[in-house]
mmCIF file of C-alpha atoms and ligand atoms in Angstrom:
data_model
loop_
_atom_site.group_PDB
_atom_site.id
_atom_site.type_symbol
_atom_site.label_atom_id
_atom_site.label_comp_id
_atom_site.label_asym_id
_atom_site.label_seq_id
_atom_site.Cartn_x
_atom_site.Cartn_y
_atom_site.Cartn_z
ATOM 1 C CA UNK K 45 13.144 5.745 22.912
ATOM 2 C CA UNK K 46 10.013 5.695 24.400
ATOM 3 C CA UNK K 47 7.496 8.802 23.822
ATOM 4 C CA UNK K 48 3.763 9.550 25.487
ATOM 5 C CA UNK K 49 3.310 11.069 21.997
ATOM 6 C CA UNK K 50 4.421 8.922 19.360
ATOM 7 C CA UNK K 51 2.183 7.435 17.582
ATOM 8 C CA UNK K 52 -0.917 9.141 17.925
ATOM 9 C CA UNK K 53 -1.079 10.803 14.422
ATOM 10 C CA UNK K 54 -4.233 12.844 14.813
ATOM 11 C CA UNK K 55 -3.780 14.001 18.891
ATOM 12 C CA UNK K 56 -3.882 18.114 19.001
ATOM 13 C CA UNK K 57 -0.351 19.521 19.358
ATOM 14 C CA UNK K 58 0.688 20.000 22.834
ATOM 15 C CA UNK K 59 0.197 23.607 24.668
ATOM 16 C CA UNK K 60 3.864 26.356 24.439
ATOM 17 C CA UNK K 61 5.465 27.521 21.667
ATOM 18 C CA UNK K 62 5.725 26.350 18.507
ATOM 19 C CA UNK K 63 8.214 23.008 17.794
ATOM 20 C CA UNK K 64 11.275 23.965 15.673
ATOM 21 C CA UNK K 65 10.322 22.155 12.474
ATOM 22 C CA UNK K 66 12.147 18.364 12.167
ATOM 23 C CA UNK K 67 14.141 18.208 8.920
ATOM 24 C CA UNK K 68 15.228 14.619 9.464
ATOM 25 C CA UNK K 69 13.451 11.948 11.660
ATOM 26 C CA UNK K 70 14.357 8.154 12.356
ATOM 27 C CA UNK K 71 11.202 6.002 13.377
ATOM 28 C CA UNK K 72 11.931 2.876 15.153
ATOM 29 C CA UNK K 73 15.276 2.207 12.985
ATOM 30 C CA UNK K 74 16.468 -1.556 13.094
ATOM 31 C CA UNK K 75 18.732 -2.670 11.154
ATOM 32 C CA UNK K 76 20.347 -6.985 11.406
ATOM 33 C CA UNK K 77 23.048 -8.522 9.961
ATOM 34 C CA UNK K 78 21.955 -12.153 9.753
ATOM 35 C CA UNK K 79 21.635 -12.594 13.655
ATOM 36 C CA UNK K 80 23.074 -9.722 14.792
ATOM 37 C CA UNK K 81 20.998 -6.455 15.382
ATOM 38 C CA UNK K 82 23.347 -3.847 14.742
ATOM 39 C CA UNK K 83 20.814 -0.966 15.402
ATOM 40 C CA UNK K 84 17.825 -1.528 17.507
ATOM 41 C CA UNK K 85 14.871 0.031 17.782
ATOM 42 C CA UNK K 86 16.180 3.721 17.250
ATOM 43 C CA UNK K 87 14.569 6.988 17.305
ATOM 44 C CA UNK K 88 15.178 10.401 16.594
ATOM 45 C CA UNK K 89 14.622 13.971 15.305
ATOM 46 C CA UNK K 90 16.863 16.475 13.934
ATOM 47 C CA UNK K 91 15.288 20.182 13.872
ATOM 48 C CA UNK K 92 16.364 22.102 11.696
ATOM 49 C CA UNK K 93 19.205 24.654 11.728
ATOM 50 C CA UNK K 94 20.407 22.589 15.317
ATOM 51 C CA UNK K 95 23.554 20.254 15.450
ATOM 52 C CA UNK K 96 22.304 17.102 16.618
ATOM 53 C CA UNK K 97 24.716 14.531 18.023
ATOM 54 C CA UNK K 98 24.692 10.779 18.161
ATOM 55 C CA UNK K 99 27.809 9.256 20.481
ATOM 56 C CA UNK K 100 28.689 6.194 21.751
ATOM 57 C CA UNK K 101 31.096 3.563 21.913
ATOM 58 C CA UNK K 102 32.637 1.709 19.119
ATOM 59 C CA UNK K 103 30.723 -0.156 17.687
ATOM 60 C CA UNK K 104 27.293 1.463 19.418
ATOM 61 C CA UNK K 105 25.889 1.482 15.542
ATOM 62 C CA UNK K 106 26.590 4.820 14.722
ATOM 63 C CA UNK K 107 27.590 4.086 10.679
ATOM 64 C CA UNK K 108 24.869 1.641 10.457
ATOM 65 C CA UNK K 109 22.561 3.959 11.684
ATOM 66 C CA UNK K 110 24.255 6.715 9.562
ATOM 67 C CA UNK K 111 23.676 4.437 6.469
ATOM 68 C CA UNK K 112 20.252 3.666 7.081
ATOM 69 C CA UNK K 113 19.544 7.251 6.452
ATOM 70 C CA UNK K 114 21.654 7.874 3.605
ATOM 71 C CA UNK K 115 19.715 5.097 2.010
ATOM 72 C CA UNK K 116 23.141 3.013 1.944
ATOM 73 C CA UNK K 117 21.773 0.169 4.142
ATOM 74 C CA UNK K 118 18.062 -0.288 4.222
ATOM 75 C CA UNK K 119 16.330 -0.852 7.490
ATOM 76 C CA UNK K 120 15.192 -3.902 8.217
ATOM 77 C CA UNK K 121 12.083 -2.546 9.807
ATOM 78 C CA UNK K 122 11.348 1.453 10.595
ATOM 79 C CA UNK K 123 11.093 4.298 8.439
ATOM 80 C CA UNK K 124 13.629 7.168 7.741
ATOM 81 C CA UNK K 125 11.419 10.936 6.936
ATOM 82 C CA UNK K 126 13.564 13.968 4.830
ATOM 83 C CA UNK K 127 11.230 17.144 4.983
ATOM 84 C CA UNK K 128 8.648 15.660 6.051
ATOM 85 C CA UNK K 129 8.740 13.012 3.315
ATOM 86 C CA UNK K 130 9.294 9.045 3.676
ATOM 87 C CA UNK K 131 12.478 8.456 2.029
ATOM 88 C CA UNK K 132 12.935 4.682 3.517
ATOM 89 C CA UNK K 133 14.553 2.152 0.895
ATOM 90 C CA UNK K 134 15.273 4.831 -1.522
ATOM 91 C CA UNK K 135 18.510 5.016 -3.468
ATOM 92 C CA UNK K 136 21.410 7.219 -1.581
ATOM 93 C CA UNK K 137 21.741 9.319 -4.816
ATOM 94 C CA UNK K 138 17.523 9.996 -4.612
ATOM 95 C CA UNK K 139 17.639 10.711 -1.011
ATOM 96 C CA UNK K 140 21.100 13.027 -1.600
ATOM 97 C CA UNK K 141 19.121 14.709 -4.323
ATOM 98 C CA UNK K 142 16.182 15.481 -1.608
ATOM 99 C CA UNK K 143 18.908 17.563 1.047
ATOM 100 C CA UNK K 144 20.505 14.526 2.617
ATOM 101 C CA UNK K 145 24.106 14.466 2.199
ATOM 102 C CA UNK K 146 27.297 12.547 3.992
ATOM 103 C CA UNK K 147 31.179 14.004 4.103
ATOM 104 C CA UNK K 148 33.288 10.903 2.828
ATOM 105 C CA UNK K 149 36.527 11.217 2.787
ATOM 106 C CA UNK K 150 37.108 11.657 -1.013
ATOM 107 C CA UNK K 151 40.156 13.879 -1.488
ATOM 108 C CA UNK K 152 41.862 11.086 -1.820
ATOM 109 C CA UNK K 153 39.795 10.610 -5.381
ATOM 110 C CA UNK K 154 40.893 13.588 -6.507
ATOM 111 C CA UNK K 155 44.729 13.956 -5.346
ATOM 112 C CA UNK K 156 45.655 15.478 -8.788
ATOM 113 C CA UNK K 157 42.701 17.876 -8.784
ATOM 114 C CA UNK K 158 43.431 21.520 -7.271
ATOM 115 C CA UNK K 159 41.116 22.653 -4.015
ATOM 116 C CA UNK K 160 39.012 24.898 -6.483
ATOM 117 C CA UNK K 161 38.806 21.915 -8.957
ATOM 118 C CA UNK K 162 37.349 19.331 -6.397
ATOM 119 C CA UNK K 163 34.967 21.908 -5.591
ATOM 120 C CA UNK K 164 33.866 22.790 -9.153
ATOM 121 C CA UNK K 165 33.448 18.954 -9.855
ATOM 122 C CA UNK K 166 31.395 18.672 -6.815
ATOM 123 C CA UNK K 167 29.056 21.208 -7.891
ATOM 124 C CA UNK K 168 28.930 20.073 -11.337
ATOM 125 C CA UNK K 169 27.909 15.860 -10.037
ATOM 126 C CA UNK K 170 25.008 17.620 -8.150
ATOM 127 C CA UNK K 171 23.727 19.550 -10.510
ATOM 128 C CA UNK K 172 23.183 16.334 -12.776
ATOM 129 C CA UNK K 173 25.538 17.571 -15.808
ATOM 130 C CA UNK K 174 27.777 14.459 -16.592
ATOM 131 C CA UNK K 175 31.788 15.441 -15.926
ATOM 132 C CA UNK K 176 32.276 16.255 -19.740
ATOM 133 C CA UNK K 177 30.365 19.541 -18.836
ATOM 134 C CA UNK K 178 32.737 20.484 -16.505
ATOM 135 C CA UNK K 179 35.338 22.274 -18.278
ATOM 136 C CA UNK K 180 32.286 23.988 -19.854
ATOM 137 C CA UNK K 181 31.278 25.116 -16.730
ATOM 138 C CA UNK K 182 34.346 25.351 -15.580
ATOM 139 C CA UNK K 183 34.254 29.584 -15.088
ATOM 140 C CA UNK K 184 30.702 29.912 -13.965
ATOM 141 C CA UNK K 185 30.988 27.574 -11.037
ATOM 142 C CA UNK K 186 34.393 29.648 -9.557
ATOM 143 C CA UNK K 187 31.953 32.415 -7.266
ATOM 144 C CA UNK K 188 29.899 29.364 -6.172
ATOM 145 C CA UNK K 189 32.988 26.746 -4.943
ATOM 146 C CA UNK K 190 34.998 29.733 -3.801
ATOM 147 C CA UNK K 191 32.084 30.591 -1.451
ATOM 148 C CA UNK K 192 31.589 27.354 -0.443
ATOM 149 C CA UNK K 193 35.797 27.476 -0.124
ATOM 150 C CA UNK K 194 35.630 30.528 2.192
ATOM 151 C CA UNK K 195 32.952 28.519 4.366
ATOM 152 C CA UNK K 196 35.155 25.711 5.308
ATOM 153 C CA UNK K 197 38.392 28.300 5.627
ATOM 154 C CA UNK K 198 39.805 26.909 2.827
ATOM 155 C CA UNK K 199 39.754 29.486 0.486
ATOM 156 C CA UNK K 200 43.735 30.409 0.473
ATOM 157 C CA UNK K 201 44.124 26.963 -0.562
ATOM 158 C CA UNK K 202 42.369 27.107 -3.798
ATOM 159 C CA UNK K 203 45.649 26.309 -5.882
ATOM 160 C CA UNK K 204 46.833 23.587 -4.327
ATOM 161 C CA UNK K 205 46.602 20.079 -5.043
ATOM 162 C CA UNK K 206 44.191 18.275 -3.025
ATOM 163 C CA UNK K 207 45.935 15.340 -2.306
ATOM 164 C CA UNK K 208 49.021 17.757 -0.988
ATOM 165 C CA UNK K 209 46.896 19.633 2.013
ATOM 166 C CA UNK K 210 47.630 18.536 5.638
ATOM 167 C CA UNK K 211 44.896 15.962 7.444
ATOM 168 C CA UNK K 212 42.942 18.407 8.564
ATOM 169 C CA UNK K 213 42.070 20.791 6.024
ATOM 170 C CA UNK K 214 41.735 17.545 3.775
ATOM 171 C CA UNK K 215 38.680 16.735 5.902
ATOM 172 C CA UNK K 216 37.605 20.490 5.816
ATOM 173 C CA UNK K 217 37.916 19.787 1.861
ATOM 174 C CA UNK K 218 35.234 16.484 2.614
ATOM 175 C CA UNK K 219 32.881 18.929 4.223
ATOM 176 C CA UNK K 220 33.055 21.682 1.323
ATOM 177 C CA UNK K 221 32.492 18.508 -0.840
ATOM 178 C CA UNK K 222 29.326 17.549 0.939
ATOM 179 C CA UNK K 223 28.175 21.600 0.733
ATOM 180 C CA UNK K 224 28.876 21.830 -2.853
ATOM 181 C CA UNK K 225 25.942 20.295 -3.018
ATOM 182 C CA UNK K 226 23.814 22.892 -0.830
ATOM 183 C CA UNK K 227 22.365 20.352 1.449
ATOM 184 C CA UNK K 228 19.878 20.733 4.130
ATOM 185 C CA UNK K 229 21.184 18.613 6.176
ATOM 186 C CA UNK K 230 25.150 17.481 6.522
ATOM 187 C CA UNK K 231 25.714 14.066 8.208
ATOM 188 C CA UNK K 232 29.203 13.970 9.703
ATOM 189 C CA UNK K 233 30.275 10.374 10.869
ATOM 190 C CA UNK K 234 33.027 10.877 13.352
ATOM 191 C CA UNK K 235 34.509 14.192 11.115
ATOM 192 C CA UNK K 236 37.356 14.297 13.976
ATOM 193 C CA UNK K 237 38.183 10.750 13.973
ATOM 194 C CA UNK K 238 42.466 10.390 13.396
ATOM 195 C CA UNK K 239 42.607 14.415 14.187
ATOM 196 C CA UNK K 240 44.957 16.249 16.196
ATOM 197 C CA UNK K 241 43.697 18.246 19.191
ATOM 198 C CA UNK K 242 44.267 21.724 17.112
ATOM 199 C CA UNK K 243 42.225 19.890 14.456
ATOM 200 C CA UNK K 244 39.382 18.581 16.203
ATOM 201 C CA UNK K 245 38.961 22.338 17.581
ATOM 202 C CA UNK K 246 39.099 23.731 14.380
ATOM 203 C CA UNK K 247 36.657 21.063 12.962
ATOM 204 C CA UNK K 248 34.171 21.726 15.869
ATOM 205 C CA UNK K 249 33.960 25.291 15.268
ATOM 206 C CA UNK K 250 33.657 24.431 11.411
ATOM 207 C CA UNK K 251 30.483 22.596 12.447
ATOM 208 C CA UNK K 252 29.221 25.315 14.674
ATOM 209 C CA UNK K 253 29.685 28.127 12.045
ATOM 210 C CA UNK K 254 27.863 26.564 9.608
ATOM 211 C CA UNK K 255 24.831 25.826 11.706
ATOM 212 C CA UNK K 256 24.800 29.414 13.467
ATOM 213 C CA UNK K 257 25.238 31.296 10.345
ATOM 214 C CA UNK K 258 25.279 28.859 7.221
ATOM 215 C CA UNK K 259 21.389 27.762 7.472
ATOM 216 C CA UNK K 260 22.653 24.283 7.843
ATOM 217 C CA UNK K 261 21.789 21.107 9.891
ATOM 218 C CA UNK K 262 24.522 19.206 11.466
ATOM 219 C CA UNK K 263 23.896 15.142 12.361
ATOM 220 C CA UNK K 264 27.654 13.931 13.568
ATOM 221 C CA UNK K 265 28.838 10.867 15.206
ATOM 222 C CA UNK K 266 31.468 11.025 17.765
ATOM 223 C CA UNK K 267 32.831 8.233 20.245
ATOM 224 C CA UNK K 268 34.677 11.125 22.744
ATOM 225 C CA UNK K 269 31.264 12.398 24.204
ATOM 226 C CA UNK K 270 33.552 15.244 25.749
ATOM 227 C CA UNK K 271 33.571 16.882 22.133
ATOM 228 C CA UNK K 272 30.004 16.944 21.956
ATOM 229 C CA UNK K 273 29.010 18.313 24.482
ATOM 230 C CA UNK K 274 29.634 22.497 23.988
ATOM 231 C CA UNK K 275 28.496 22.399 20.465
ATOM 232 C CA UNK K 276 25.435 20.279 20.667
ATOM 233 C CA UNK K 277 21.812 21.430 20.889
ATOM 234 C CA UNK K 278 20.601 17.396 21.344
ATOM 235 C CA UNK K 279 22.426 14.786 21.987
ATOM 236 C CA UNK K 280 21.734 10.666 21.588
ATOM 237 C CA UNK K 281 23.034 8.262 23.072
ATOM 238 C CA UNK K 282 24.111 4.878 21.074
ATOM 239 C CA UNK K 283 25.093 1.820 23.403
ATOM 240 C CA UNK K 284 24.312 -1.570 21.713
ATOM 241 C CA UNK K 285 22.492 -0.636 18.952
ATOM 242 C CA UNK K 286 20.121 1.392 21.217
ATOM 243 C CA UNK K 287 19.203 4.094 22.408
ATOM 244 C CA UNK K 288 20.325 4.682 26.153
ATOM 245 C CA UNK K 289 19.810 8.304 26.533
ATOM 246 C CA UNK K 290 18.710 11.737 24.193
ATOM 247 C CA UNK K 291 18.362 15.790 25.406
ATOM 248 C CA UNK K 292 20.572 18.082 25.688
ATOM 249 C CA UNK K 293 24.482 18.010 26.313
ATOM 250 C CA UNK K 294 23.903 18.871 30.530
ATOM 251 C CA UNK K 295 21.135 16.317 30.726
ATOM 252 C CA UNK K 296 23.161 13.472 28.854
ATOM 253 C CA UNK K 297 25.951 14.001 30.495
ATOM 254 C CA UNK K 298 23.774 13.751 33.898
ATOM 255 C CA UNK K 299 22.159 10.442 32.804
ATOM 256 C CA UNK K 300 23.132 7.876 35.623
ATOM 257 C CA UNK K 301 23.334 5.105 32.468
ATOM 258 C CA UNK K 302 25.474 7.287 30.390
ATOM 259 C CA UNK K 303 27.654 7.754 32.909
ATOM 260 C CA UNK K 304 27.994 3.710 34.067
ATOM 261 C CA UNK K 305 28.152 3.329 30.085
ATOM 262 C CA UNK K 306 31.187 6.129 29.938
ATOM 263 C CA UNK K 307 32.947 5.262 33.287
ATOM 264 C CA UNK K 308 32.658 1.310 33.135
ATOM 265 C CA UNK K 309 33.666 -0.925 30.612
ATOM 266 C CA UNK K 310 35.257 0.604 27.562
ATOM 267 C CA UNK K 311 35.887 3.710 28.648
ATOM 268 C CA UNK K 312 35.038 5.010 25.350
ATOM 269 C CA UNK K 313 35.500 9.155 26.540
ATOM 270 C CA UNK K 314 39.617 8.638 26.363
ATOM 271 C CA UNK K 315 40.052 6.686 23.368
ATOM 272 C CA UNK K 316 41.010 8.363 20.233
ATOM 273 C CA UNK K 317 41.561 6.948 16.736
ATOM 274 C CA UNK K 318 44.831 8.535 16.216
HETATM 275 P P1 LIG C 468 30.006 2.438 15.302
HETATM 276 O O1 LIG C 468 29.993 3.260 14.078
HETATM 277 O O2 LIG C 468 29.212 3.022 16.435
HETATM 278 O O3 LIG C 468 31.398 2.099 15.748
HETATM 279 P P2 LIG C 468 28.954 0.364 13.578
HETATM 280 O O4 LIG C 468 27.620 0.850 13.112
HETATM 281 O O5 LIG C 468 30.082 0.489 12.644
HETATM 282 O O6 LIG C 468 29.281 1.049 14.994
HETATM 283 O O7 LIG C 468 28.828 -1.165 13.992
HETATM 284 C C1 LIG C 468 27.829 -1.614 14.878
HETATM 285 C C2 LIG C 468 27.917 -3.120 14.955
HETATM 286 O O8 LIG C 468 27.432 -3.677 13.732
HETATM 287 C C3 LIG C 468 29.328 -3.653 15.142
HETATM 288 O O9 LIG C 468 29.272 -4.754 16.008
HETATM 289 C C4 LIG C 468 29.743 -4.062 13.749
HETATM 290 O O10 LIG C 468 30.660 -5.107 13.793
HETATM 291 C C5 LIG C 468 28.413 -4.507 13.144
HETATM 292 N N1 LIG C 468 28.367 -4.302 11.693
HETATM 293 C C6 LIG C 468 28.446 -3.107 11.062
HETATM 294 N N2 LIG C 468 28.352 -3.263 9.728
HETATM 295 C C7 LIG C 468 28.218 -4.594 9.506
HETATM 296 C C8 LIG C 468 28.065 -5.413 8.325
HETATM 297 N N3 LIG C 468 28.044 -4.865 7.109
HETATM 298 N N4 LIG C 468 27.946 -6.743 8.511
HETATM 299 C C9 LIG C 468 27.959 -7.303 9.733
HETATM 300 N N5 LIG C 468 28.096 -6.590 10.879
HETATM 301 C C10 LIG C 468 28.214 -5.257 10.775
HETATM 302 MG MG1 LIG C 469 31.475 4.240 13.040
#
């Protein structure tokens, strides 16, 4: 990405209204794996209470990039910024602890565990009480995990087992994992990735409800840009480990390098994991 304004720390802010303030901020990510530069020289800024996209092909270096600023991989040059604060290098639980958290797909952990249950034990990991404590907390956490339950749409569910819900509200199960532990920011890496159409559209507007009226801020990785697009307030564009393009849906999708990227070779818009 290249910017007139980066790096001049001190320069007066530019003239209009005030920015949106950025809750999470990539500086010059790169990340190798022995010769191979997986993520190159990547920018960006998430502002808060906006869903922020990165898409590309396979392989772009969406994970990698996703687990440089989870604090899974550490960059091998650049610097990754939570609130306004340098996390870079720090452990995933530290930076998780700061507002920072990833969906992984851990009903399967927890098959045996009811909806409710999962919830509860999410709630109690992040408030640092070791899983003994759970069954003591057992009753005060129900208001909290059902809310976080009715969020996701999952709140009929409560009873059931996890590991018995269909694929889809499994994955809306992930994401009221992640807000169990009232993030500031939810990373998403490909949430619709082996979904049915019905799915995907259910996911999306999952992701749009809780930005519009949870308080929340959305990073997801997609490789079908076509999703993106209507939910998006920024989008960046991944090709190669850099990036090719960033602004909003209309002007990504207008980017004559996007489009040779999308139309030519791969012809990563059709292909879907499922
Ligand atoms: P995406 O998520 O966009 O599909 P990835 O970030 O998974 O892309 O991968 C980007 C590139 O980095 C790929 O070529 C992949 O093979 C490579 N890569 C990812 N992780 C590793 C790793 N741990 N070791 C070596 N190469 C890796
Ligand atoms: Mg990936």
């Amino acid at each position: 990405m290249t910017s007139a304004n980066s790096g001049a720390g001190a320069a007066a802010p530019p003239p209009g209204p005030a920015p949106v303030p950025v809750l999470l901020e990539a500086r010059r990510l790169v990340r190798d794996f022995g010769s191979f530069r997986a993520v190159n020289d990547v920018s960006l800024r998430v502002a808060e209470g906006t869903i922020h996209s990165v898409i590309g092909p396979n392989g772009a270096g969406k994970t990698t990039l996703f687990r440089l600023l989870t604090g899974i991989h550490r960059p091998t040059s650049g610097r990754v910024l939570l609130d306004g604060r340098d996390v870079t290098g720090q452990a995933p639980h530290a930076i998780a602890r700061r507002g920072l958290a990833q969906s992984f797909q851990l009903t399967t952990i927890f098959p045996r565990l009811t909806v409710l249950e999962s919830v509860q034990a999410a709630i109690v990991a992040a408030s640092g009480h070791r899983a003994d404590f759970v069954s003591r907390f057992h009753r005060s956490t129900v208001p909290e995990a059902m809310r976080v339950l009715g969020r996701v749409g999952l709140a009929d569910h409560a009873r059931t087992l996890a590991g018995t819900l269909s694929h889809g509200d499994q994955r809306a199960l992930d994401v009221a994992l992640a807000l169990a532990t009232k993030p500031k920011v939810l990373l998403l890496d490909e949430p619709t990735a082996g979904m049915s159409e019905a799915e995907t559209e259910r996911t999306i507007a999952l992701i749009a409800d809780l930005v519009r009226t949870g308080g929340i801020t959305v990073l997801f990785s997609e490789h079908d840009m076509d999703i993106v697009f209507g939910i998006s307030d920024r989008v960046t564009v991944l090709h190669q480990g850099r990036v090719i393009a960033e602004g909003t849906g209309p002007q990504v999708r207008a980017n004559e390098e996007v489009t040779a990227v999308y139309l030519g070779g791969s012809g990563w818009g059709m292909q879907r994991d499922a």
